[in-house]
């Protein structure tokens, strides 16, 4: 039976192999793919936005947005980008172009070398941003309406990728292999017409909301999840999306989003989410229901939790996005995320002031000017603010993060739903780059960040879990209740002060990071990339007076077999 299945698979592949091309309109294109950035380049030049910043999306949806652009209105540089997208979407290498079954297989070899001079500075080129030394992305399509696929790879796990002495992405021992794969895996069913389409898909992880330089503060593709289900109905001017995300066992994020494009140049999106630390519930599947109206924050509390937390096992989440393409070659974008805010009418009781306003904002400017050489001069400026308790609730189980245990190293792996920089952060990113599309690029990047002490350390049970009460004690409101029970006025005052504080907290780590990066396509199948980073850190690891600096470097070689 196994031989028969293998023979059928080889027969299908031999007859309709698509190599690195697409496998039908239902195929999902992962969030990191270059095609999304190229679409934004065309959008900026033609001053015409689309919904390609929330990813991954299907080939059919990408085609619908792409077909709205007129090649004749583009600069010579824009025409090169246009042709590259067109070739990717519409050129298929197959023996039988009209075959009902379509199979795609792309095999990539990508060894990398890296070096870090100072063990006290974390890797810039870390676990989430390294290539895997060997990967095979396979896709199978049936007509234009169904597709499934995944990225199967051999890679190095997080512990050894982030180890200070690491020099390569190649696993050098059995204990260094990544156990969890594939990371990008999906099944997709849908249809796209000339002006609208619909799709349902199921995936593992890798969703992203917004195309930014430092990662999305709302939902970033570095957020690890067990799986998600998505329904999307889209047109050129309106899009509705519903997601059900299984973050981990008995931890679901229910999410719906409405995006609109105004005058073809301005996009606005609003999203509402409800994270519930409980078994799956049908009520959150209603596409037009306002989740907050369920008042579900009291549905799961025990008497103890109700006393110390006031609400438990749930988290409301709000996201707002906008993108403006009014000025040729300039894209302006913004994102807002929030999981807690106190309105003026909620200030009646002093204890309510200890509830921390938990929100973040991200604003960016991206300039792409065509050059006479057929490339683009790129410049970007982005600012990020994340409040001290953004993504954080009264206990880890209903905070907006994921925890898993690596099955090889038994290390705990954490990831935030949004910005990889985490909460309690204020950052500015400045970048300049010249890009010869599909050939070579060279760039400079500067990151300035202030980071307070709040992070995954809040979820350290040994530090913050009080056994005699059976509650977590890091949250300001909980600190207030404990102090109130003990008649400790000073403790109550400190809790209120912590809840009202909106600046980065305690011993602030200040980082200046300068990087030079470049890439060169030797052939259409061979690419070399490199990056050199110099970092200065004051109060490194939140130790007052601890100054650290050092270099990091990385060299990557990519060979796409087909």
Coordinates of C-alpha atoms in Angstrom, one line a residue:
X1 CA 0.0 0.0 0.0
X2 CA 2.8 2.4 0.9
X3 CA 4.5 1.7 -2.5
X4 CA 1.2 2.4 -4.3
X5 CA 0.8 5.7 -2.5
X6 CA 4.4 6.7 -3.4
X7 CA 4.0 5.7 -7.0
X8 CA 0.8 7.8 -7.3
X9 CA 2.6 10.8 -5.8
X10 CA 5.5 10.5 -8.1
X11 CA 3.2 10.1 -11.1
X12 CA 1.3 13.3 -10.2
X13 CA 4.6 15.2 -9.6
X14 CA 6.2 14.1 -12.9
X15 CA 3.2 15.1 -14.9
X16 CA 2.4 18.4 -13.5
X17 CA 5.4 19.7 -11.5
X18 CA 5.3 23.4 -11.0
X19 CA 8.8 23.8 -9.4
X20 CA 8.8 27.2 -7.5
X21 CA 5.7 28.5 -9.3
X22 CA 2.1 28.6 -8.0
X23 CA -0.2 25.6 -7.8
X24 CA -3.6 27.3 -8.5
X25 CA -5.6 30.2 -7.2
X26 CA -6.3 28.5 -3.8
X27 CA -2.6 28.2 -2.9
X28 CA -1.6 30.3 0.2
X29 CA 1.5 32.4 0.0
X30 CA 3.4 32.7 3.2
X31 CA 3.7 36.1 4.9
X32 CA 7.5 36.5 4.4
X33 CA 7.2 36.1 0.5
X34 CA 8.7 38.9 -1.6
X35 CA 5.5 39.2 -3.7
X36 CA 3.8 41.2 -0.9
X37 CA 6.5 43.8 -0.7
X38 CA 6.5 44.1 -4.5
X39 CA 2.7 44.7 -4.5
X40 CA 3.3 47.5 -2.0
X41 CA 5.9 49.0 -4.3
X42 CA 3.3 49.2 -7.1
X43 CA 0.7 50.5 -4.7
X44 CA 3.0 53.3 -3.6
X45 CA 3.9 54.3 -7.2
X46 CA 0.3 54.2 -8.5
X47 CA -1.2 55.6 -5.2
X48 CA -3.6 52.7 -5.1
X49 CA -3.9 50.6 -2.0
X50 CA -4.9 47.0 -1.5
X51 CA -5.4 44.4 1.3
X52 CA -2.1 42.5 0.8
X53 CA -0.7 43.7 4.2
X54 CA -2.7 41.1 6.1
X55 CA -1.2 37.8 5.2
X56 CA -1.0 35.0 4.2
X57 CA -3.6 35.2 1.4
X58 CA -4.3 33.1 -1.7
X59 CA -2.8 33.4 -5.2
X60 CA -6.3 34.2 -6.4
X61 CA -6.6 37.2 -4.1
X62 CA -3.2 38.4 -5.0
X63 CA -4.1 38.2 -8.7
X64 CA -7.2 40.2 -8.2
X65 CA -5.3 43.1 -6.6
X66 CA -2.4 42.8 -9.1
X67 CA -4.8 43.0 -12.1
X68 CA -6.0 46.4 -10.9
X69 CA -2.6 47.9 -11.8
X70 CA -1.9 49.3 -15.2
X71 CA 1.7 48.6 -16.4
X72 CA 1.8 51.5 -18.8
X73 CA 1.4 54.0 -15.9
X74 CA 4.5 52.7 -14.1
X75 CA 8.1 53.9 -14.2
X76 CA 10.8 51.7 -15.8
X77 CA 11.6 50.4 -12.3
X78 CA 8.0 49.7 -11.6
X79 CA 7.6 47.8 -14.9
X80 CA 10.4 45.5 -13.8
X81 CA 8.6 44.8 -10.5
X82 CA 5.3 44.3 -12.4
X83 CA 6.9 41.8 -14.7
X84 CA 8.4 39.9 -11.8
X85 CA 5.0 39.6 -10.1
X86 CA 3.3 38.6 -13.4
X87 CA 5.9 35.9 -14.1
X88 CA 5.5 34.5 -10.6
X89 CA 1.7 34.4 -10.8
X90 CA 1.1 33.4 -14.3
X91 CA 4.1 31.4 -15.6
X92 CA 3.8 27.7 -14.8
X93 CA 6.5 25.1 -15.6
X94 CA 4.5 22.0 -16.3
X95 CA 4.3 19.3 -18.9
X96 CA 0.5 19.5 -19.0
X97 CA -0.6 23.1 -18.4
X98 CA -4.3 22.1 -18.5
X99 CA -4.0 19.3 -16.1
X100 CA -6.7 19.2 -13.4
X101 CA -4.1 18.2 -10.7
X102 CA -1.3 20.6 -10.0
X103 CA 1.7 19.8 -7.8
X104 CA 4.5 22.1 -6.8
X105 CA 7.8 21.4 -5.1
X106 CA 10.6 23.9 -4.2
X107 CA 13.8 22.6 -2.6
X108 CA 16.2 25.1 -1.1
X109 CA 19.6 24.6 0.4
X110 CA 20.6 27.6 2.6
X111 CA 23.6 27.1 4.9
X112 CA 24.5 30.1 7.0
X113 CA 27.4 31.3 9.1
X114 CA 27.1 33.7 12.0
X115 CA 29.3 35.2 14.7
X116 CA 28.8 37.3 17.8
X117 CA 31.6 39.0 19.8
X118 CA 29.8 39.7 23.1
X119 CA 27.8 37.0 25.0
X120 CA 25.9 39.7 27.0
X121 CA 24.1 40.9 23.9
X122 CA 21.2 38.9 22.4
X123 CA 21.3 37.7 18.8
X124 CA 19.8 40.1 16.3
X125 CA 19.9 37.3 13.8
X126 CA 17.9 35.0 16.1
X127 CA 15.8 31.8 15.8
X128 CA 12.8 33.5 14.0
X129 CA 15.0 35.2 11.4
X130 CA 17.3 32.4 10.4
X131 CA 16.9 30.3 7.3
X132 CA 16.7 26.5 7.6
X133 CA 19.7 24.7 5.9
X134 CA 17.4 22.4 4.0
X135 CA 13.7 23.0 3.2
X136 CA 11.2 21.6 0.8
X137 CA 8.0 23.5 0.2
X138 CA 5.3 21.4 -1.4
X139 CA 1.9 22.3 -2.8
X140 CA -0.9 20.3 -4.3
X141 CA -3.8 21.9 -6.1
X142 CA -7.0 20.6 -7.6
X143 CA -8.2 22.9 -10.3
X144 CA -8.2 26.5 -9.1
X145 CA -10.4 25.9 -6.0
X146 CA -8.5 23.7 -3.6
X147 CA -4.9 23.5 -2.4
X148 CA -2.8 22.2 0.4
X149 CA 0.8 22.5 1.2
X150 CA 3.6 23.0 3.7
X151 CA 7.2 23.9 4.3
X152 CA 9.0 20.8 5.4
X153 CA 12.6 21.4 6.7
X154 CA 15.6 20.3 8.7
X155 CA 16.6 23.1 11.0
X156 CA 18.2 24.0 14.4
X157 CA 16.0 24.4 17.5
X158 CA 15.6 27.6 19.4
X159 CA 18.0 26.8 22.3
X160 CA 21.0 26.2 20.0
X161 CA 20.0 28.9 17.4
X162 CA 20.1 31.5 20.2
X163 CA 23.1 30.1 22.0
X164 CA 25.9 32.7 22.3
X165 CA 28.5 30.4 20.7
X166 CA 26.4 29.5 17.7
X167 CA 28.2 29.8 14.4
X168 CA 25.8 28.2 11.9
X169 CA 22.2 27.3 11.2
X170 CA 23.2 23.7 10.5
X171 CA 22.4 21.3 13.4
X172 CA 25.6 19.8 14.7
X173 CA 24.1 17.2 16.9
X174 CA 20.9 15.2 17.4
X175 CA 19.9 17.4 20.3
X176 CA 20.1 20.5 18.1
X177 CA 17.4 19.5 15.6
X178 CA 14.0 21.3 15.5
X179 CA 11.3 18.9 16.4
X180 CA 8.4 21.1 15.5
X181 CA 7.8 21.1 11.7
X182 CA 6.3 22.1 9.3
X183 CA 5.6 25.6 10.6
X184 CA 3.9 26.7 7.5
X185 CA 1.2 24.2 6.7
X186 CA -2.3 24.8 5.3
X187 CA -5.4 23.6 3.5
X188 CA -7.3 26.1 1.4
X189 CA -10.7 26.1 -0.4
X190 CA -12.1 29.1 -2.3
X191 CA -12.8 30.9 -5.5
X192 CA -11.8 34.3 -6.9
X193 CA -13.8 36.2 -9.5
X194 CA -12.9 39.4 -11.3
X195 CA -13.9 41.7 -8.5
X196 CA -14.5 39.6 -5.5
X197 CA -13.7 36.2 -3.9
X198 CA -14.2 34.0 -0.9
X199 CA -11.8 31.6 0.8
X200 CA -11.7 29.3 3.9
X201 CA -8.4 27.9 5.0
X202 CA -6.8 26.2 8.0
X203 CA -3.2 26.8 8.9
X204 CA -0.5 26.2 11.6
X205 CA 0.9 29.7 12.3
X206 CA 2.5 32.7 10.5
X207 CA -0.4 35.2 10.2
X208 CA 0.5 38.9 10.2
X209 CA -1.5 42.1 10.3
X210 CA 0.3 45.0 8.7
X211 CA 3.5 45.3 6.8
X212 CA 6.1 47.0 9.0
X213 CA 9.8 47.2 9.6
X214 CA 10.0 46.0 13.3
X215 CA 7.0 43.5 13.3
X216 CA 3.3 44.1 13.8
X217 CA 2.2 45.2 17.2
X218 CA -1.3 43.7 16.6
X219 CA -0.4 40.2 15.2
X220 CA 3.0 39.2 14.1
X221 CA 4.1 36.2 12.1
X222 CA 6.5 35.2 14.9
X223 CA 3.5 34.3 17.1
X224 CA 3.5 30.5 17.5
X225 CA 0.1 28.8 17.6
X226 CA -1.2 25.3 17.3
X227 CA -3.5 26.2 14.4
X228 CA -6.1 28.6 13.0
X229 CA -9.2 28.6 10.8
X230 CA -10.0 31.5 8.6
X231 CA -12.9 32.7 6.5
X232 CA -12.2 35.6 4.2
X233 CA -14.6 37.5 1.8
X234 CA -12.9 40.1 -0.2
X235 CA -13.2 42.7 -3.0
X236 CA -11.1 45.6 -4.1
X237 CA -12.7 48.0 -1.6
X238 CA -14.1 45.9 1.3
X239 CA -12.8 42.8 3.1
X240 CA -14.2 40.7 6.0
X241 CA -12.1 38.2 7.8
X242 CA -12.9 35.8 10.7
X243 CA -10.2 33.8 12.5
X244 CA -10.4 31.2 15.1
X245 CA -6.9 30.7 16.6
X246 CA -5.9 27.8 18.9
X247 CA -3.0 29.3 20.7
X248 CA -2.6 26.2 22.9
X249 CA -4.9 23.7 24.6
X250 CA -8.0 25.5 26.0
X251 CA -6.7 28.9 24.8
X252 CA -8.6 30.2 21.8
X253 CA -8.5 33.6 20.2
X254 CA -11.7 34.5 18.3
X255 CA -11.1 37.3 15.9
X256 CA -13.1 39.2 13.3
X257 CA -11.9 42.1 11.1
X258 CA -13.4 44.6 8.7
X259 CA -11.3 46.5 6.2
X260 CA -12.4 49.2 3.8
X261 CA -10.6 51.1 1.1
X262 CA -11.7 54.7 0.5
X263 CA -11.0 56.5 -2.8
X264 CA -8.5 53.7 -3.7
X265 CA -5.9 55.6 -1.6
X266 CA -6.8 55.2 2.0
X267 CA -7.3 51.9 3.9
X268 CA -8.8 51.6 7.4
X269 CA -9.3 48.3 9.3
X270 CA -10.8 47.5 12.7
X271 CA -10.5 44.2 14.5
X272 CA -12.1 42.8 17.6
X273 CA -10.8 39.8 19.4
X274 CA -11.7 37.7 22.4
X275 CA -9.1 35.4 23.9
X276 CA -10.7 32.7 26.1
X277 CA -8.9 30.4 28.4
X278 CA -11.6 27.7 28.2
X279 CA -12.9 25.0 25.8
X280 CA -14.2 26.0 22.3
X281 CA -17.4 28.1 22.2
X282 CA -19.8 28.6 19.4
X283 CA -21.1 32.0 20.4
X284 CA -17.9 33.7 19.2
X285 CA -18.4 32.5 15.7
X286 CA -21.1 35.0 14.9
X287 CA -19.6 37.3 12.2
X288 CA -21.6 40.4 13.2
X289 CA -21.7 40.1 16.9
X290 CA -19.8 42.5 19.1
X291 CA -17.8 40.1 21.4
X292 CA -17.6 42.7 24.2
X293 CA -21.3 42.6 24.5
X294 CA -21.1 39.1 25.9
X295 CA -19.5 40.5 29.1
X296 CA -17.6 37.2 29.2
X297 CA -15.0 38.3 31.7
X298 CA -17.1 37.1 34.6
X299 CA -18.1 33.8 33.1
X300 CA -15.2 31.7 34.2
X301 CA -14.1 33.1 37.5
X302 CA -13.9 31.3 40.8
X303 CA -14.6 33.2 44.0
X304 CA -10.9 33.6 44.7
X305 CA -10.2 34.8 41.2
X306 CA -13.1 37.2 41.3
X307 CA -11.7 38.8 44.5
X308 CA -8.0 39.1 43.4
X309 CA -8.4 39.6 39.6
X310 CA -11.9 41.0 39.2
X311 CA -12.0 39.1 35.9
X312 CA -10.3 36.0 34.7
X313 CA -9.7 33.4 31.9
X314 CA -10.4 35.9 29.1
X315 CA -8.9 38.9 27.4
X316 CA -10.6 41.4 25.1
X317 CA -8.4 42.6 22.2
X318 CA -8.8 45.5 19.8
X319 CA -6.8 46.4 16.7
X320 CA -7.0 49.4 14.3
X321 CA -5.0 49.9 11.2
X322 CA -4.7 52.5 8.5
X323 CA -2.6 53.0 5.3
X324 CA -2.4 56.2 3.2
X325 CA -1.2 56.4 -0.4
X326 CA -2.0 60.0 -1.2
X327 CA 1.6 61.0 -2.2
X328 CA 3.3 59.2 -5.0
X329 CA 6.1 56.8 -3.8
X330 CA 5.1 57.4 -0.1
X331 CA 3.3 54.9 2.0
X332 CA 2.1 56.0 5.5
X333 CA 0.8 53.4 7.8
X334 CA -0.3 53.1 11.4
X335 CA -1.4 50.3 13.8
X336 CA -3.0 50.5 17.2
X337 CA -3.4 47.5 19.6
X338 CA -5.2 47.4 23.0
X339 CA -6.2 44.8 25.6
X340 CA -7.2 47.1 28.5
X341 CA -8.1 50.7 29.0
X342 CA -9.9 52.5 31.8
X343 CA -12.6 55.0 30.7
X344 CA -13.3 58.1 32.8
X345 CA -16.5 56.6 34.2
X346 CA -14.4 53.7 35.6
X347 CA -12.4 56.0 37.9
X348 CA -15.2 56.1 40.6
X349 CA -13.2 53.8 42.8
X350 CA -9.5 54.3 43.6
X351 CA -8.7 50.6 43.1
X352 CA -9.8 50.8 39.5
X353 CA -6.9 53.2 38.9
X354 CA -4.6 50.3 39.5
X355 CA -5.9 48.7 36.2
X356 CA -3.1 49.5 33.8
X357 CA -4.0 51.0 30.4
X358 CA -2.6 48.4 28.0
X359 CA -2.2 49.7 24.5
X360 CA 0.4 50.3 21.8
X361 CA 0.9 52.4 18.7
X362 CA 3.0 52.0 15.6
X363 CA 3.5 54.7 12.9
X364 CA 5.6 54.4 9.8
X365 CA 6.7 56.2 6.6
X366 CA 8.0 54.2 3.7
X367 CA 9.5 56.0 0.7
X368 CA 10.3 54.2 -2.6
X369 CA 11.7 56.3 -5.4
X370 CA 12.6 54.7 -8.7
X371 CA 16.1 55.2 -10.0
X372 CA 17.3 55.7 -13.6
X373 CA 19.1 52.3 -13.3
X374 CA 15.9 50.3 -13.0
X375 CA 15.9 50.0 -9.2
X376 CA 14.6 51.8 -6.1
X377 CA 16.0 54.1 -3.5
X378 CA 14.2 53.1 -0.3
X379 CA 13.9 55.0 3.0
X380 CA 11.9 54.2 6.1
X381 CA 11.1 55.7 9.5
X382 CA 9.0 53.8 12.1
X383 CA 8.2 54.5 15.7
X384 CA 6.8 51.9 18.1
X385 CA 5.3 52.4 21.6
X386 CA 4.1 49.4 23.7
X387 CA 2.7 50.2 27.2
X388 CA 4.2 48.3 30.2
X389 CA 1.3 45.8 30.3
X390 CA 0.4 45.5 26.6
X391 CA -0.5 41.8 25.9
X392 CA -0.4 41.1 29.7
X393 CA -3.4 40.2 31.8
X394 CA -3.8 39.1 35.5
X395 CA -2.3 35.6 34.8
X396 CA -0.3 34.0 32.0
X397 CA -3.1 31.6 31.0
X398 CA -5.1 34.4 29.5
X399 CA -2.4 36.8 28.5
X400 CA -1.7 37.3 24.8
X401 CA 1.2 35.0 24.4
X402 CA 2.1 31.4 23.7
X403 CA 4.2 29.0 25.8
X404 CA 5.4 25.6 24.6
X405 CA 8.0 23.1 25.6
X406 CA 10.7 22.1 23.1
X407 CA 10.4 18.3 22.8
X408 CA 14.2 17.9 22.3
X409 CA 15.8 20.4 24.7
X410 CA 12.8 20.7 27.1
X411 CA 13.3 24.5 27.0
X412 CA 10.3 26.8 27.4
X413 CA 9.7 28.7 24.2
X414 CA 7.6 31.9 24.5
X415 CA 6.2 34.2 21.9
X416 CA 4.0 37.4 22.0
X417 CA 1.0 37.8 19.8
X418 CA 2.4 41.1 18.5
X419 CA 5.7 43.0 18.4
X420 CA 8.8 40.7 18.9
X421 CA 10.1 43.6 21.0
X422 CA 7.4 42.8 23.5
X423 CA 5.6 45.2 26.0
X424 CA 7.2 48.0 27.9
X425 CA 9.1 49.3 24.9
X426 CA 9.7 52.5 23.0
X427 CA 11.6 52.2 19.7
X428 CA 12.5 54.1 16.6
X429 CA 13.8 52.5 13.4
X430 CA 15.5 54.3 10.5
X431 CA 16.5 52.6 7.3
X432 CA 18.0 53.4 3.9
X433 CA 18.4 51.0 1.0
X434 CA 19.1 50.7 -2.7
X435 CA 17.5 47.8 -4.4
X436 CA 18.0 46.5 -7.9
X437 CA 14.9 44.4 -8.2
X438 CA 15.7 40.7 -8.4
X439 CA 19.4 41.3 -8.6
X440 CA 21.1 43.0 -5.6
X441 CA 20.5 45.3 -2.7
X442 CA 22.5 47.2 -0.1
X443 CA 21.1 48.9 3.0
X444 CA 21.7 50.6 6.3
X445 CA 19.4 50.2 9.4
X446 CA 19.5 52.0 12.8
X447 CA 17.3 50.9 15.7
X448 CA 17.0 52.9 19.0
X449 CA 15.0 51.2 21.7
X450 CA 14.2 51.8 25.4
X451 CA 13.0 48.6 27.1
X452 CA 11.6 48.4 30.6
X453 CA 11.7 45.3 32.8
X454 CA 8.2 43.9 32.0
X455 CA 8.4 40.9 29.7
X456 CA 8.1 37.1 29.9
X457 CA 9.7 37.4 33.3
X458 CA 6.3 38.3 34.7
X459 CA 5.2 34.7 34.0
X460 CA 8.0 33.3 36.3
X461 CA 6.0 31.2 38.7
X462 CA 8.7 31.0 41.3
X463 CA 8.8 34.8 41.5
X464 CA 5.2 35.9 41.0
X465 CA 2.8 33.1 42.1
X466 CA 1.7 33.2 45.7
X467 CA 1.0 29.6 46.8
X468 CA -0.9 30.5 50.0
X469 CA -3.4 32.6 48.0
X470 CA -3.3 30.6 44.8
X471 CA -3.0 33.7 42.6
X472 CA -0.4 35.5 40.4
X473 CA 0.8 38.7 42.0
X474 CA 2.5 40.7 39.2
X475 CA -0.6 42.6 38.1
X476 CA -1.1 46.1 39.7
X477 CA -4.8 45.5 40.4
X478 CA -3.9 42.2 42.3
X479 CA -1.2 44.0 44.2
X480 CA -3.8 46.6 45.2
X481 CA -6.3 44.0 46.5
X482 CA -3.5 42.2 48.5
X483 CA -2.5 45.5 50.1
X484 CA -6.1 46.4 50.8
X485 CA -6.7 43.2 52.6
X486 CA -3.6 43.8 54.7
X487 CA -4.7 47.5 55.3
X488 CA -1.4 48.6 53.7
X489 CA -2.1 52.1 52.4
X490 CA 1.5 52.5 51.0
X491 CA 1.1 49.2 49.0
X492 CA -2.2 50.5 47.6
X493 CA -0.6 53.8 46.6
X494 CA 2.3 51.9 44.9
X495 CA -0.2 49.7 43.0
X496 CA -2.1 52.7 41.7
X497 CA 1.1 54.4 40.7
X498 CA 2.2 51.3 38.8
X499 CA -1.2 51.0 37.1
X500 CA -1.1 54.7 35.9
X501 CA 2.5 54.7 34.7
X502 CA 2.7 54.8 30.9
X503 CA 6.5 55.1 30.5
X504 CA 9.0 52.2 30.3
X505 CA 9.6 50.7 33.8
X506 CA 12.3 50.4 36.4
X507 CA 15.9 49.9 35.1
X508 CA 15.6 50.8 31.5
X509 CA 17.8 49.1 28.9
X510 CA 18.8 51.5 26.2
X511 CA 20.0 50.1 22.9
X512 CA 21.6 51.6 19.8
X513 CA 21.9 49.1 16.9
X514 CA 23.6 49.9 13.6
X515 CA 23.5 47.4 10.7
X516 CA 24.7 47.1 7.1
X517 CA 23.1 44.4 5.0
X518 CA 23.3 43.3 1.4
X519 CA 22.2 40.6 -1.0
X520 CA 23.3 39.5 -4.5
X521 CA 21.6 37.1 -6.9
X522 CA 24.4 35.3 -8.7
X523 CA 21.9 33.5 -10.9
X524 CA 18.1 33.1 -10.7
X525 CA 18.7 30.1 -8.4
X526 CA 21.7 31.2 -6.3
X527 CA 21.6 34.1 -3.8
X528 CA 24.2 35.4 -1.3
X529 CA 23.2 37.6 1.7
X530 CA 25.2 39.2 4.5
X531 CA 24.7 41.5 7.5
X532 CA 27.1 43.2 9.9
X533 CA 25.6 44.6 13.2
X534 CA 27.2 46.8 15.8
X535 CA 25.3 47.2 19.1
X536 CA 25.7 49.5 22.1
X537 CA 23.6 48.7 25.2
X538 CA 23.4 50.8 28.4
X539 CA 22.0 49.0 31.5
X540 CA 22.3 45.7 29.6
X541 CA 19.9 43.0 30.9
X542 CA 18.4 45.7 33.2
X543 CA 21.5 45.9 35.4
X544 CA 22.2 49.5 36.3
X545 CA 25.6 50.7 34.9
X546 CA 26.1 47.6 32.8
X547 CA 27.5 48.9 29.5
X548 CA 28.0 46.4 26.7
X549 CA 28.9 46.6 23.0
X550 CA 29.8 44.2 20.3
X551 CA 29.6 43.0 16.7
X552 CA 27.5 40.4 15.1
X553 CA 27.8 39.1 11.5
X554 CA 25.9 36.7 9.3
X555 CA 26.6 35.2 5.8
X556 CA 23.9 33.2 4.0
X557 CA 24.1 31.2 0.8
X558 CA 20.8 30.1 -0.9
X559 CA 20.5 27.6 -3.7
X560 CA 17.1 26.8 -5.1
X561 CA 17.3 23.4 -6.8
X562 CA 13.9 24.0 -8.4

